[in-house]
CSV table of C-alpha atoms and ligand atoms in Angstrom, one decimal:
chain,number,residue,atom,x,y,z
J,4,UNK,CA,-83.1,70.3,77.6
J,5,UNK,CA,-85.0,67.1,77.8
J,6,UNK,CA,-88.5,67.0,76.3
J,7,UNK,CA,-91.1,66.1,78.9
J,8,UNK,CA,-94.3,67.6,77.6
J,9,UNK,CA,-96.4,67.1,74.5
J,10,UNK,CA,-99.3,68.9,72.9
J,11,UNK,CA,-102.1,67.0,71.0
J,12,UNK,CA,-104.3,69.4,69.1
J,13,UNK,CA,-107.7,67.7,69.1
J,14,UNK,CA,-110.3,70.5,68.8
J,15,UNK,CA,-111.3,70.0,65.2
J,16,UNK,CA,-115.0,69.8,64.4
J,17,UNK,CA,-114.6,66.6,62.5
J,18,UNK,CA,-117.1,67.6,59.9
J,19,UNK,CA,-115.8,64.9,57.5
J,20,UNK,CA,-117.2,62.4,59.9
J,21,UNK,CA,-120.7,63.8,60.3
J,22,UNK,CA,-123.2,62.6,61.6
J,23,UNK,CA,-121.2,60.7,64.2
J,24,UNK,CA,-119.1,63.8,65.2
J,25,UNK,CA,-122.3,65.8,65.9
J,26,UNK,CA,-122.3,64.6,69.4
J,27,UNK,CA,-119.1,62.5,69.7
J,28,UNK,CA,-115.7,64.4,69.5
J,29,UNK,CA,-113.6,63.0,66.7
J,30,UNK,CA,-110.7,62.0,69.1
J,31,UNK,CA,-113.2,59.6,70.7
J,32,UNK,CA,-113.9,57.6,67.6
J,33,UNK,CA,-112.7,54.1,68.2
J,34,UNK,CA,-110.0,52.2,66.3
J,35,UNK,CA,-110.8,48.6,67.2
J,36,UNK,CA,-111.3,48.9,70.9
J,37,UNK,CA,-109.9,52.2,72.0
J,38,UNK,CA,-110.5,55.9,71.1
J,39,UNK,CA,-107.8,57.2,68.7
J,40,UNK,CA,-106.6,59.8,71.3
J,41,UNK,CA,-105.6,56.9,73.7
J,42,UNK,CA,-103.3,55.4,71.1
J,43,UNK,CA,-101.5,58.8,70.9
J,44,UNK,CA,-101.2,58.9,74.7
J,45,UNK,CA,-99.7,55.4,74.6
J,46,UNK,CA,-97.3,56.5,71.8
J,47,UNK,CA,-96.1,59.3,74.1
J,48,UNK,CA,-95.7,57.0,77.1
J,49,UNK,CA,-93.6,54.6,75.1
J,50,UNK,CA,-91.4,57.5,74.1
J,51,UNK,CA,-90.9,58.5,77.7
J,52,UNK,CA,-93.0,61.7,77.6
J,53,UNK,CA,-95.1,62.0,80.7
J,54,UNK,CA,-97.1,65.2,80.5
J,55,UNK,CA,-99.7,65.5,77.9
J,56,UNK,CA,-101.7,68.6,77.1
J,57,UNK,CA,-104.8,67.9,74.9
J,58,UNK,CA,-106.3,70.9,73.2
J,59,UNK,CA,-110.0,70.3,72.9
J,60,UNK,CA,-113.1,72.3,71.8
J,61,UNK,CA,-115.4,73.6,74.6
J,62,UNK,CA,-117.9,70.7,74.3
J,63,UNK,CA,-115.4,67.9,74.7
J,64,UNK,CA,-115.9,66.9,78.3
J,65,UNK,CA,-116.3,63.3,77.2
J,66,UNK,CA,-112.6,63.3,76.4
J,67,UNK,CA,-111.8,64.5,79.9
J,68,UNK,CA,-114.1,61.9,81.4
J,69,UNK,CA,-112.4,59.2,79.3
J,70,UNK,CA,-109.0,59.9,81.0
J,71,UNK,CA,-110.5,60.7,84.4
J,72,UNK,CA,-111.3,58.3,87.3
J,73,UNK,CA,-114.7,56.6,87.4
J,74,UNK,CA,-115.0,55.4,91.1
J,75,UNK,CA,-118.4,53.7,90.6
J,76,UNK,CA,-117.3,51.8,87.5
J,77,UNK,CA,-114.1,50.7,89.3
J,78,UNK,CA,-115.9,49.4,92.4
J,79,UNK,CA,-118.4,47.6,90.2
J,80,UNK,CA,-115.7,45.9,88.2
J,81,UNK,CA,-113.9,44.9,91.5
J,82,UNK,CA,-117.1,43.6,93.2
J,83,UNK,CA,-117.9,41.6,90.0
J,84,UNK,CA,-114.4,40.2,90.1
J,85,UNK,CA,-113.8,41.5,86.5
J,86,UNK,CA,-110.0,41.8,86.9
J,87,UNK,CA,-109.1,42.2,83.3
J,88,UNK,CA,-111.6,45.0,82.7
J,89,UNK,CA,-110.5,46.7,86.0
J,90,UNK,CA,-106.9,46.7,84.7
J,91,UNK,CA,-108.1,48.2,81.4
J,92,UNK,CA,-109.9,50.9,83.3
J,93,UNK,CA,-106.8,51.6,85.5
J,94,UNK,CA,-104.7,51.9,82.4
J,95,UNK,CA,-107.1,54.4,80.8
J,96,UNK,CA,-106.9,56.8,83.8
J,97,UNK,CA,-103.2,56.4,84.3
J,98,UNK,CA,-102.1,59.1,81.9
J,99,UNK,CA,-100.9,62.5,83.1
J,100,UNK,CA,-103.3,64.5,80.9
J,101,UNK,CA,-104.2,68.2,81.1
J,102,UNK,CA,-106.7,70.0,79.0
J,103,UNK,CA,-106.6,73.4,77.2
J,104,UNK,CA,-109.7,74.7,75.6
J,105,UNK,CA,-109.6,76.1,72.0
J,106,UNK,CA,-112.6,78.4,71.9
J,107,UNK,CA,-112.6,79.0,68.1
J,108,UNK,CA,-111.1,76.9,65.3
J,109,UNK,CA,-108.1,79.2,64.4
J,110,UNK,CA,-105.7,76.7,63.0
J,111,UNK,CA,-102.8,74.6,64.2
J,112,UNK,CA,-100.8,77.5,65.6
J,113,UNK,CA,-103.9,78.7,67.4
J,114,UNK,CA,-104.3,75.3,69.0
J,115,UNK,CA,-100.6,75.2,70.1
J,116,UNK,CA,-100.9,78.7,71.7
J,117,UNK,CA,-103.8,77.5,73.8
J,118,UNK,CA,-101.3,75.2,75.6
J,119,UNK,CA,-98.9,78.0,76.3
J,120,UNK,CA,-99.5,78.2,80.1
J,121,UNK,CA,-98.4,74.6,80.4
J,122,UNK,CA,-95.4,74.8,78.1
J,123,UNK,CA,-94.0,78.3,78.4
J,124,UNK,CA,-90.8,78.4,76.2
J,125,UNK,CA,-89.8,74.8,76.9
J,126,UNK,CA,-89.3,72.3,74.0
J,127,UNK,CA,-92.3,70.1,73.4
J,128,UNK,CA,-93.5,67.3,71.2
J,129,UNK,CA,-96.5,67.9,68.9
J,130,UNK,CA,-98.7,65.1,67.8
J,131,UNK,CA,-101.6,65.7,65.5
J,132,UNK,CA,-104.7,63.8,66.7
J,133,UNK,CA,-105.8,62.6,63.3
J,134,UNK,CA,-102.7,60.4,62.7
J,135,UNK,CA,-101.8,57.1,64.3
J,136,UNK,CA,-98.3,55.7,63.8
J,137,UNK,CA,-97.9,52.0,64.5
J,138,UNK,CA,-94.4,50.7,65.3
J,139,UNK,CA,-93.6,47.1,66.3
J,140,UNK,CA,-92.3,46.5,69.8
J,141,UNK,CA,-88.8,45.8,68.5
J,142,UNK,CA,-88.4,48.9,66.3
J,143,UNK,CA,-87.8,52.5,67.3
J,144,UNK,CA,-91.1,54.4,67.1
J,145,UNK,CA,-91.4,57.7,65.1
J,146,UNK,CA,-91.6,59.7,68.3
J,147,UNK,CA,-88.6,57.9,69.9
J,148,UNK,CA,-86.6,58.6,66.8
J,149,UNK,CA,-87.5,62.4,66.7
J,150,UNK,CA,-86.6,62.7,70.4
J,151,UNK,CA,-83.3,61.0,70.0
J,152,UNK,CA,-82.4,63.3,67.0
J,153,UNK,CA,-83.4,66.4,69.1
J,154,UNK,CA,-81.4,65.2,72.1
J,155,UNK,CA,-78.3,64.8,69.9
J,156,UNK,CA,-78.6,68.1,68.0
J,157,UNK,CA,-80.8,70.5,70.0
J,158,UNK,CA,-82.6,71.3,66.8
J,159,UNK,CA,-86.3,71.1,66.0
J,160,UNK,CA,-87.2,67.9,64.1
J,161,UNK,CA,-90.2,66.9,62.1
J,162,UNK,CA,-91.2,63.5,60.7
J,163,UNK,CA,-91.5,63.2,56.9
J,164,UNK,CA,-92.7,60.6,54.4
J,165,UNK,CA,-92.5,60.4,50.6
J,166,UNK,CA,-95.7,61.3,48.7
J,167,UNK,CA,-96.4,61.4,45.0
J,168,UNK,CA,-98.8,63.0,42.5
J,169,UNK,CA,-101.8,64.9,43.9
J,170,UNK,CA,-100.9,63.8,47.4
J,171,UNK,CA,-98.1,66.4,47.4
J,172,UNK,CA,-100.6,69.2,47.7
J,173,UNK,CA,-102.3,67.7,50.8
J,174,UNK,CA,-99.3,68.3,53.1
J,175,UNK,CA,-96.6,70.7,54.2
J,176,UNK,CA,-93.7,70.1,51.9
J,177,UNK,CA,-89.9,70.5,52.6
J,178,UNK,CA,-86.9,71.4,50.6
J,179,UNK,CA,-83.8,69.3,51.6
J,180,UNK,CA,-80.3,70.8,51.8
J,181,UNK,CA,-78.6,67.6,52.8
J,182,UNK,CA,-79.3,64.1,54.1
J,183,UNK,CA,-77.5,61.5,56.1
J,184,UNK,CA,-79.0,58.2,57.5
J,185,UNK,CA,-82.6,59.4,56.9
J,186,UNK,CA,-82.0,62.7,58.8
J,187,UNK,CA,-82.4,65.8,56.5
J,188,UNK,CA,-81.3,69.4,56.9
J,189,UNK,CA,-84.4,71.3,55.8
J,190,UNK,CA,-83.8,74.3,53.6
J,191,UNK,CA,-87.4,75.7,53.3
J,192,UNK,CA,-91.1,74.7,53.8
J,193,UNK,CA,-94.2,75.4,51.8
J,194,UNK,CA,-97.6,74.5,53.1
J,195,UNK,CA,-99.7,72.4,50.7
J,196,UNK,CA,-98.1,73.5,47.4
J,197,UNK,CA,-99.3,72.9,43.9
J,198,UNK,CA,-97.3,70.0,42.3
J,199,UNK,CA,-95.4,72.7,40.3
J,200,UNK,CA,-94.4,74.6,43.5
J,201,UNK,CA,-93.4,71.5,45.5
J,202,UNK,CA,-89.8,71.6,46.8
J,203,UNK,CA,-89.5,67.8,47.0
J,204,UNK,CA,-91.6,64.6,47.4
J,205,UNK,CA,-91.2,64.9,51.2
J,206,UNK,CA,-94.4,65.7,53.1
J,207,UNK,CA,-94.6,66.7,56.7
J,208,UNK,CA,-96.6,64.3,58.8
J,209,UNK,CA,-98.2,65.0,62.2
J,210,UNK,CA,-95.2,64.4,64.5
J,211,UNK,CA,-92.9,67.1,65.6
J,212,UNK,CA,-90.3,67.9,68.3
J,213,UNK,CA,-90.0,71.6,68.7
J,214,UNK,CA,-87.1,73.3,70.4
J,215,UNK,CA,-87.4,75.8,73.2
J,216,UNK,CA,-88.6,79.3,72.2
J,217,UNK,CA,-91.3,78.2,69.7
J,218,UNK,CA,-94.2,79.7,71.7
J,219,UNK,CA,-92.6,83.1,71.7
J,220,UNK,CA,-91.9,82.9,68.0
J,221,UNK,CA,-95.5,81.9,67.4
J,222,UNK,CA,-96.8,84.8,69.4
J,223,UNK,CA,-94.5,87.2,67.5
J,224,UNK,CA,-95.9,86.2,64.2
J,225,UNK,CA,-98.0,88.5,62.0
J,226,UNK,CA,-101.3,86.9,61.1
J,227,UNK,CA,-102.1,86.1,57.4
J,228,UNK,CA,-105.8,85.8,56.5
J,229,UNK,CA,-106.5,86.3,60.3
J,230,UNK,CA,-104.5,83.2,61.1
J,231,UNK,CA,-101.0,82.5,62.3
J,232,UNK,CA,-99.2,79.5,60.8
J,233,UNK,CA,-96.8,77.0,62.4
J,234,UNK,CA,-95.4,76.7,58.9
J,235,UNK,CA,-94.1,80.3,59.1
J,236,UNK,CA,-92.1,79.5,62.2
J,237,UNK,CA,-90.8,76.3,60.7
J,238,UNK,CA,-89.8,78.1,57.6
J,239,UNK,CA,-87.9,80.7,59.6
J,240,UNK,CA,-86.1,77.9,61.4
J,241,UNK,CA,-85.3,76.1,58.1
J,242,UNK,CA,-83.8,79.2,56.6
J,243,UNK,CA,-81.5,79.6,59.6
J,244,UNK,CA,-80.4,75.9,59.3
J,245,UNK,CA,-82.2,75.1,62.6
J,246,UNK,CA,-84.7,72.5,61.3
J,247,UNK,CA,-84.2,68.8,60.7
J,248,UNK,CA,-86.6,66.2,59.2
J,249,UNK,CA,-86.5,62.5,59.6
J,250,UNK,CA,-87.9,59.4,58.0
J,251,UNK,CA,-89.5,56.9,60.4
J,252,UNK,CA,-90.3,53.2,60.9
J,253,UNK,CA,-93.8,51.9,61.1
J,254,UNK,CA,-97.1,52.5,59.4
J,255,UNK,CA,-98.9,55.8,59.4
J,256,UNK,CA,-102.7,55.9,59.4
J,257,UNK,CA,-104.7,59.0,58.5
J,258,UNK,CA,-107.7,58.4,60.7
J,259,UNK,CA,-109.1,61.8,59.8
J,260,UNK,CA,-110.0,60.4,56.5
J,261,UNK,CA,-112.8,57.7,56.2
J,262,UNK,CA,-110.7,55.3,54.1
J,263,UNK,CA,-107.7,55.7,56.4
J,264,UNK,CA,-110.0,55.2,59.4
J,265,UNK,CA,-111.4,51.9,58.1
J,266,UNK,CA,-107.9,50.7,57.2
J,267,UNK,CA,-106.7,51.5,60.7
J,268,UNK,CA,-109.7,49.6,62.2
J,269,UNK,CA,-109.1,46.5,60.1
J,270,UNK,CA,-105.3,46.5,60.7
J,271,UNK,CA,-105.4,47.2,64.5
J,272,UNK,CA,-108.1,44.5,64.8
J,273,UNK,CA,-105.9,42.1,63.0
J,274,UNK,CA,-103.0,42.9,65.4
J,275,UNK,CA,-105.1,42.3,68.4
J,276,UNK,CA,-103.9,39.4,70.5
J,277,UNK,CA,-107.4,38.6,71.7
J,278,UNK,CA,-109.2,38.5,68.3
J,279,UNK,CA,-106.6,38.9,65.5
J,280,UNK,CA,-106.7,35.2,64.4
J,281,UNK,CA,-110.5,35.2,64.3
J,282,UNK,CA,-110.6,38.4,62.3
J,283,UNK,CA,-108.0,37.1,59.8
J,284,UNK,CA,-110.2,34.0,59.2
J,285,UNK,CA,-113.2,36.1,58.8
J,286,UNK,CA,-111.5,38.5,56.4
J,287,UNK,CA,-110.2,35.6,54.2
J,288,UNK,CA,-113.8,34.2,54.0
J,289,UNK,CA,-115.1,37.6,53.2
J,290,UNK,CA,-112.5,38.2,50.6
J,291,UNK,CA,-113.2,34.9,48.9
J,292,UNK,CA,-116.8,36.2,48.3
J,293,UNK,CA,-115.9,39.6,46.9
I,513,G1P,C1,-101.2,69.9,59.0
I,513,G1P,C2,-99.9,70.7,58.7
I,513,G1P,C3,-99.3,70.2,57.4
I,513,G1P,C4,-99.0,68.7,57.6
I,513,G1P,C5,-100.3,67.9,57.9
I,513,G1P,C6,-100.0,66.5,58.3
I,513,G1P,O1,-102.2,70.2,58.0
I,513,G1P,O2,-100.3,72.1,58.5
I,513,G1P,O3,-98.0,70.8,57.2
I,513,G1P,O4,-98.4,68.2,56.4
I,513,G1P,O5,-100.9,68.5,59.1
I,513,G1P,O6,-101.1,65.8,58.4
I,513,G1P,P1,-103.7,69.8,58.1
I,513,G1P,O7,-103.8,68.3,57.6
I,513,G1P,O8,-104.1,69.9,59.6
I,513,G1P,O9,-104.4,70.7,57.2
């Protein structure tokens, strides 16, 4: 079955970014000239996924407004003959976005289950809102690669990258049974293990394509510490030989972390057609003074 829908969990409180996240939801923090959530919507469009379900906290109407139409703004831009800005506005409200509300922060699986009414037991893509993955126009993006592996095999597939030292304990970690051309058969998963308990140096990053039936599996899970864990379902799939992992092209930015957020801002600004050259000159001048 073709994957046509995606879930973006984006209801986190963003406490690491206080005070800005007191009134502004974290997915609206800008990377260069767009909110982070819009880059993820663009990543999905590029991969051919049309229907996006964003899981938001109850006070996130500003995200809904961002993707909605703004008739007054549109007519103002038209009457002022600001064509380029009008196109930017048209692009912003061109995504097929639906919203699900996560009333309490009850983990990643809790967020996914909030989107159940839109997904049922269909396969879906899952993209964590704190991570941006840049891929050049001429390379296969991470999501395109995961979807092509899913379409070939019918198995759930997660994106993975190598991590070392203390970073191992920041991510879900996978055991690898076999590997061919960057596609791995996953044997087991542990969530944020100590270095001693890690199964490999392969961390799970925030891009997944999950086969049909995952919602029912999540609902059937027994809670641990009052939470249910996506990792438990992934581990169940891994043990049955139904979970693949894949490396990917491009650069991953952890925009949920202040350093990662600054790096993303600098690098996306450098890639901008409009301003990249000016920013490069400025950065060189600045670097010479440091
Ligand atoms: C989540 C997942 C973890 C994954 C990580 C990627 O953790 O539970 O397996 O490695 O995203 O960023 P979180 O960072 O939300 O705690």
